[in-house]
Amino acid sequence: MDRLVSIIIPFFNEAGMIARLPGALWPQLEQIEHVQWEVICTDDGSSDTTLLELIALAQQDPRFRILELSRHFGKEAALTAGLDAARGDAVIPMDADLQDPPELIAPMIAAWQAGAEVVLARRSDRSSDGVLKRKSAVWFYQLHNRLSRTKIPENVGDFRLLDRVVVEALKQLPERQRFMKGLFAWVGFRTHVIDYVRPCRQAGRSKFSAFALWQLAMEGFTSFSTIPLKIWTYVGALGALITAAYAAFIVLYTLLHGTGVPGYASLLVAILFFGSLQLMSIGLLGEYIGRIYLETKQRPIYLIRKTY
Ligand code: UDP
Ligand code: MG
């Protein structure tokens, strides 16, 4: 009996990509035996003709299903919407810009049929990204995996195959602030890795600015580690220790040499240093408290205006 596999694709202002999609997908997918397909396209509040083109696509080919979000919610929410709507025995999230090569789907399906519950596509090189993006990605993974008990596999994007059991597990995670890479890693399951070389974007430009990536990284750290919160206890303790030693030194120095020239410079440095340290730690508390605040409101992760 044929099994159904859902491909879920988030779209944010990807008008240039939609016409190429069927031609890139179907030749690859139709040669895979014993699998039926549905492609769930989520329009993440695009402001260009993305939605109209998607609707036209669905009218031509009923294997395409379109979810129209009520506004721009971001990629993580768009992916969640796709996961919730997927009916397949397996689900494959994919980018609209064809940076996730459809040729890889056949080996993914093969690994899944051989018993894997998660099949990861790992980029064996990231030359399609700029130097800064590559470097910051390396730092992010290193720091994240040192801070957090949930280890995110390096150079693995959202492109992967998830068995139905994994999708159901993901749906049980209630958080509103969704760092999908971390959630994917947190649920675990039997995992198989396939390496590939990531091609360049086929049209348009990346929808993630440097600041958006920074926010995503903060989301990752704060969702999966509390070490940034706790570290200040130790920084504070160390500071207090150094201060005590310095105070002892001043007392001794004054006893031996009398009052010297007032230490204006060292005083200012100490005040500024500890002042900024405190601001940083308060800011960090803010990051967590802000997220607690958002979680307690229990708002839905996304809203759907219409499905096609
Ligand atoms: N995307 C989205 N909402 C956003 C940002 C991106 O739905 O707020 C989609 C985008 O349309 C694309 C995928 O997420 O299908 C990956 O985006 P992009 O190619 O810009 O990311 P990059 O490859 O640069 O990491
Ligand atoms: Mg891309």
Coordinates of C-alpha atoms in Angstrom, one line a residue, residues 3-306:
R3 CA 2.1 5.8 2.0
L4 CA 1.5 9.5 2.1
V5 CA 4.3 12.0 2.6
S6 CA 3.7 15.7 3.2
I7 CA 6.2 18.3 2.1
I8 CA 5.7 21.6 4.0
I9 CA 7.1 24.8 2.6
P10 CA 6.9 28.2 4.3
F11 CA 6.6 31.2 1.8
F12 CA 7.5 34.8 2.7
N13 CA 7.6 37.0 -0.4
E14 CA 8.8 34.2 -2.7
A15 CA 6.8 35.2 -5.8
G16 CA 9.9 34.6 -8.0
M17 CA 10.2 31.0 -6.8
I18 CA 6.7 29.5 -7.2
A19 CA 6.6 29.0 -10.9
R20 CA 9.8 26.9 -10.7
L21 CA 8.6 24.7 -7.9
P22 CA 6.4 22.1 -9.7
G23 CA 9.2 21.6 -12.3
A24 CA 11.8 21.1 -9.7
L25 CA 9.7 18.8 -7.4
W26 CA 7.6 16.4 -9.5
P27 CA 10.3 14.9 -11.7
Q28 CA 12.2 14.0 -8.4
L29 CA 9.1 12.9 -6.4
E30 CA 7.2 11.0 -9.1
Q31 CA 10.1 8.5 -9.6
I32 CA 9.8 7.4 -5.9
E33 CA 7.7 4.3 -5.8
H34 CA 4.9 3.5 -3.3
V35 CA 4.6 7.1 -2.1
Q36 CA 1.7 9.6 -2.6
W37 CA 2.5 13.2 -2.1
E38 CA 0.9 16.4 -0.7
V39 CA 2.7 19.7 -0.6
I40 CA 1.6 22.1 2.1
C41 CA 2.5 25.7 1.3
T42 CA 2.1 28.2 4.1
D43 CA 1.9 31.8 3.1
D44 CA 3.6 33.7 6.0
G45 CA 1.8 37.0 5.4
S46 CA 3.6 37.8 2.1
S47 CA 3.1 41.3 0.7
D48 CA 3.8 40.4 -2.9
T49 CA 1.9 38.1 -5.3
T50 CA 3.1 34.9 -3.5
L51 CA -0.4 34.0 -2.2
L52 CA -2.1 34.5 -5.6
E53 CA 0.5 32.4 -7.3
L54 CA 0.1 29.7 -4.7
I55 CA -3.7 29.6 -5.1
A56 CA -3.3 29.3 -8.9
L57 CA -0.9 26.4 -8.3
A58 CA -3.4 24.6 -6.0
Q59 CA -6.1 25.0 -8.6
Q60 CA -3.9 23.4 -11.3
D61 CA -2.7 20.6 -9.1
P62 CA -4.7 19.3 -6.1
R63 CA -1.6 17.8 -4.5
F64 CA -0.7 21.4 -3.4
R65 CA -2.6 22.6 -0.3
I66 CA -2.3 26.3 0.7
L67 CA -2.5 27.7 4.2
E68 CA -2.9 31.4 4.4
L69 CA -1.8 32.9 7.7
S70 CA -3.6 36.0 8.9
R71 CA -0.4 38.0 9.0
H72 CA 3.4 37.6 9.0
F73 CA 4.2 35.2 11.9
G74 CA 7.8 34.2 11.0
K75 CA 9.3 31.0 9.7
E76 CA 9.0 29.0 12.9
A77 CA 5.3 29.6 13.2
A78 CA 4.8 28.9 9.5
L79 CA 6.5 25.6 9.9
T80 CA 4.4 24.8 12.9
A81 CA 1.2 25.5 10.9
G82 CA 2.5 23.2 8.2
L83 CA 3.3 20.4 10.7
D84 CA -0.2 20.7 12.2
A85 CA -1.9 20.5 8.8
A86 CA 0.2 17.7 7.5
R87 CA -1.6 14.4 7.1
G88 CA 1.3 12.3 5.8
D89 CA 3.0 9.3 7.4
A90 CA 6.1 11.3 7.1
V91 CA 6.7 15.1 6.8
I92 CA 9.5 16.9 5.1
P93 CA 10.0 20.7 5.8
M94 CA 11.7 22.4 2.9
D95 CA 12.6 26.0 1.9
A96 CA 10.9 27.6 -1.0
D97 CA 14.1 28.9 -2.6
L98 CA 15.2 25.3 -3.6
Q99 CA 18.3 25.5 -1.4
D100 CA 17.1 22.2 -0.1
P101 CA 17.7 20.0 -3.2
P102 CA 14.6 17.9 -4.1
E103 CA 17.0 15.1 -5.3
L104 CA 17.7 14.4 -1.7
I105 CA 14.2 13.4 -1.0
A106 CA 14.6 9.9 -2.6
P107 CA 17.5 8.9 -0.3
M108 CA 15.6 10.4 2.6
I109 CA 12.6 8.2 1.8
A110 CA 14.8 5.2 1.4
A111 CA 16.3 5.7 4.8
W112 CA 12.9 6.2 6.3
Q113 CA 11.6 3.0 4.7
A114 CA 14.7 1.2 6.1
G115 CA 13.5 2.2 9.6
A116 CA 14.8 5.7 10.5
E117 CA 12.4 8.0 12.2
V118 CA 14.3 11.2 11.5
V119 CA 16.5 11.7 8.5
L120 CA 18.7 14.7 8.7
A121 CA 20.2 16.5 5.7
R122 CA 23.5 17.9 6.7
R123 CA 25.4 20.5 4.7
S124 CA 28.8 19.2 4.1
D125 CA 29.9 22.7 3.1
R126 CA 28.3 26.1 3.6
S127 CA 30.0 28.0 0.7
S128 CA 26.6 29.2 -0.4
D129 CA 26.5 31.4 2.7
G130 CA 28.6 34.5 3.2
V131 CA 31.8 34.4 5.4
L132 CA 30.1 36.2 8.3
K133 CA 27.0 34.0 8.3
R134 CA 29.2 30.9 8.2
K135 CA 31.4 32.0 11.1
S136 CA 28.5 33.1 13.2
A137 CA 26.8 29.8 12.6
V138 CA 29.9 27.9 13.8
W139 CA 30.0 30.1 17.0
F140 CA 26.3 29.7 17.6
Y141 CA 26.5 25.9 17.4
Q142 CA 29.6 25.7 19.6
L143 CA 28.2 28.0 22.3
H144 CA 24.7 26.5 22.2
N145 CA 25.9 23.0 22.5
R146 CA 28.2 23.9 25.4
L147 CA 25.4 25.7 27.2
S148 CA 22.6 23.4 26.6
R149 CA 21.9 19.7 27.2
T150 CA 19.9 19.5 24.0
K151 CA 22.6 19.2 21.4
I152 CA 21.7 20.7 18.0
P153 CA 23.5 18.8 15.2
E154 CA 25.8 21.2 13.3
N155 CA 25.0 22.5 9.8
V156 CA 21.5 20.9 9.8
G157 CA 18.7 23.2 8.8
D158 CA 15.0 22.5 8.9
F159 CA 15.3 20.3 5.8
R160 CA 14.7 16.8 7.2
L161 CA 12.3 13.9 7.2
L162 CA 10.1 13.3 10.2
D163 CA 8.1 10.2 10.8
R164 CA 4.5 10.6 12.0
V165 CA 5.6 9.6 15.6
V166 CA 8.0 12.5 15.6
V167 CA 5.5 14.9 14.3
E168 CA 3.0 13.8 17.0
A169 CA 5.8 14.3 19.6
L170 CA 6.5 17.8 18.3
K171 CA 2.8 18.7 18.5
Q172 CA 3.0 17.9 22.2
L173 CA 5.5 20.6 22.9
P174 CA 3.4 23.5 24.1
E175 CA 5.8 26.4 23.8
R176 CA 4.7 29.5 21.9
Q177 CA 8.3 30.7 21.3
R178 CA 9.4 28.0 18.9
F179 CA 13.0 27.4 18.0
M180 CA 12.3 24.6 15.7
K181 CA 15.9 23.3 15.4
G182 CA 16.0 22.9 19.1
L183 CA 12.6 21.3 19.3
F184 CA 13.5 18.9 16.6
A185 CA 16.7 17.9 18.5
W186 CA 14.9 17.7 21.8
V187 CA 12.4 15.0 20.8
G188 CA 15.2 12.7 19.8
F189 CA 14.2 9.4 17.9
R190 CA 16.2 7.1 15.7
T191 CA 18.1 9.4 13.4
H192 CA 19.9 8.9 10.1
V193 CA 22.2 11.6 8.5
I194 CA 22.6 12.3 4.8
D195 CA 25.3 14.8 3.7
Y196 CA 24.8 17.2 0.8
V197 CA 26.2 20.4 -0.7
R198 CA 23.9 23.3 -0.2
P199 CA 23.2 25.2 -3.5
C200 CA 22.7 28.9 -3.7
R201 CA 19.3 30.5 -3.5
Q202 CA 17.5 30.3 -6.9
A203 CA 15.8 33.7 -6.9
G204 CA 15.2 36.6 -4.6
R205 CA 17.2 37.2 -1.4
S206 CA 17.5 35.7 2.1
K207 CA 14.6 36.7 4.3
F208 CA 16.8 36.7 7.4
S209 CA 18.7 39.9 8.3
A210 CA 21.7 39.7 10.6
F211 CA 19.5 41.0 13.4
A212 CA 16.8 38.4 12.7
L213 CA 19.5 35.7 13.0
W214 CA 20.8 37.2 16.2
Q215 CA 17.2 37.1 17.6
L216 CA 16.9 33.5 16.5
A217 CA 20.2 32.6 18.2
M218 CA 18.9 34.3 21.5
E219 CA 15.7 32.2 21.1
G220 CA 17.9 29.1 20.9
F221 CA 20.0 29.9 23.9
T222 CA 17.1 31.0 26.1
S223 CA 14.8 28.1 25.1
F224 CA 17.2 25.4 25.9
S225 CA 19.6 26.6 28.6
T226 CA 19.4 28.4 31.9
I227 CA 23.2 28.7 32.2
P228 CA 23.2 32.3 31.0
L229 CA 20.9 33.1 33.9
K230 CA 22.9 31.3 36.5
I231 CA 26.4 32.3 35.4
W232 CA 25.9 35.8 37.1
T233 CA 26.0 34.2 40.5
Y234 CA 29.6 33.1 39.8
V235 CA 30.6 36.3 38.0
G236 CA 29.3 38.2 41.0
A237 CA 31.1 36.0 43.4
L238 CA 34.4 36.3 41.5
G239 CA 34.0 40.1 41.4
A240 CA 33.3 40.2 45.1
L241 CA 36.4 38.1 45.8
I242 CA 38.6 40.3 43.7
T243 CA 37.1 43.4 45.3
A244 CA 37.8 42.0 48.8
A245 CA 41.4 41.3 47.8
Y246 CA 41.8 44.7 46.4
A247 CA 40.3 46.3 49.5
A248 CA 42.8 44.4 51.7
F249 CA 45.6 45.6 49.4
I250 CA 44.4 49.3 49.8
V251 CA 44.3 48.9 53.6
L252 CA 47.8 47.5 53.7
Y253 CA 49.2 50.1 51.2
T254 CA 47.7 52.9 53.3
L255 CA 49.2 51.5 56.5
L256 CA 52.6 51.2 54.9
H257 CA 52.8 54.3 52.7
G258 CA 50.1 56.6 54.1
T259 CA 47.4 58.0 51.9
G260 CA 48.6 58.2 48.3
V261 CA 47.0 60.2 45.5
P262 CA 43.3 59.5 45.5
G263 CA 42.7 56.6 43.0
Y264 CA 40.3 58.4 40.7
A265 CA 41.0 56.3 37.6
S266 CA 40.8 52.9 39.2
L267 CA 37.6 53.9 41.0
L268 CA 36.0 55.1 37.7
V269 CA 37.0 51.9 35.9
A270 CA 35.6 49.7 38.7
I271 CA 32.3 51.6 38.7
L272 CA 31.9 51.5 35.0
F273 CA 32.9 47.8 34.8
F274 CA 30.5 46.6 37.4
G275 CA 27.8 49.0 36.2
S276 CA 27.9 47.5 32.7
L277 CA 28.1 44.0 34.1
Q278 CA 24.9 44.6 36.1
L279 CA 23.2 46.1 33.0
M280 CA 24.1 43.0 31.0
S281 CA 22.8 40.6 33.6
I282 CA 19.6 42.6 34.0
G283 CA 19.2 42.6 30.3
L284 CA 19.7 38.8 30.3
L285 CA 17.1 38.5 33.0
G286 CA 14.8 40.5 30.7
E287 CA 15.3 38.1 27.9
Y288 CA 14.0 35.2 30.0
I289 CA 11.3 37.2 31.8
G290 CA 10.0 38.5 28.4
R291 CA 9.7 34.9 27.2
I292 CA 8.0 33.8 30.4
Y293 CA 5.6 36.6 29.9
L294 CA 4.9 35.6 26.3
E295 CA 4.4 32.0 27.3
T296 CA 2.0 32.7 30.1
K297 CA -0.3 34.5 27.6
Q298 CA -1.0 31.2 25.9
R299 CA -1.7 32.9 22.6
P300 CA -1.9 30.6 19.6
I301 CA 1.3 30.2 17.6
Y302 CA -0.3 31.3 14.3
L303 CA -3.7 32.1 12.9
I304 CA -5.0 30.8 9.6
R305 CA -7.2 33.1 7.5
K306 CA -8.1 30.5 4.8

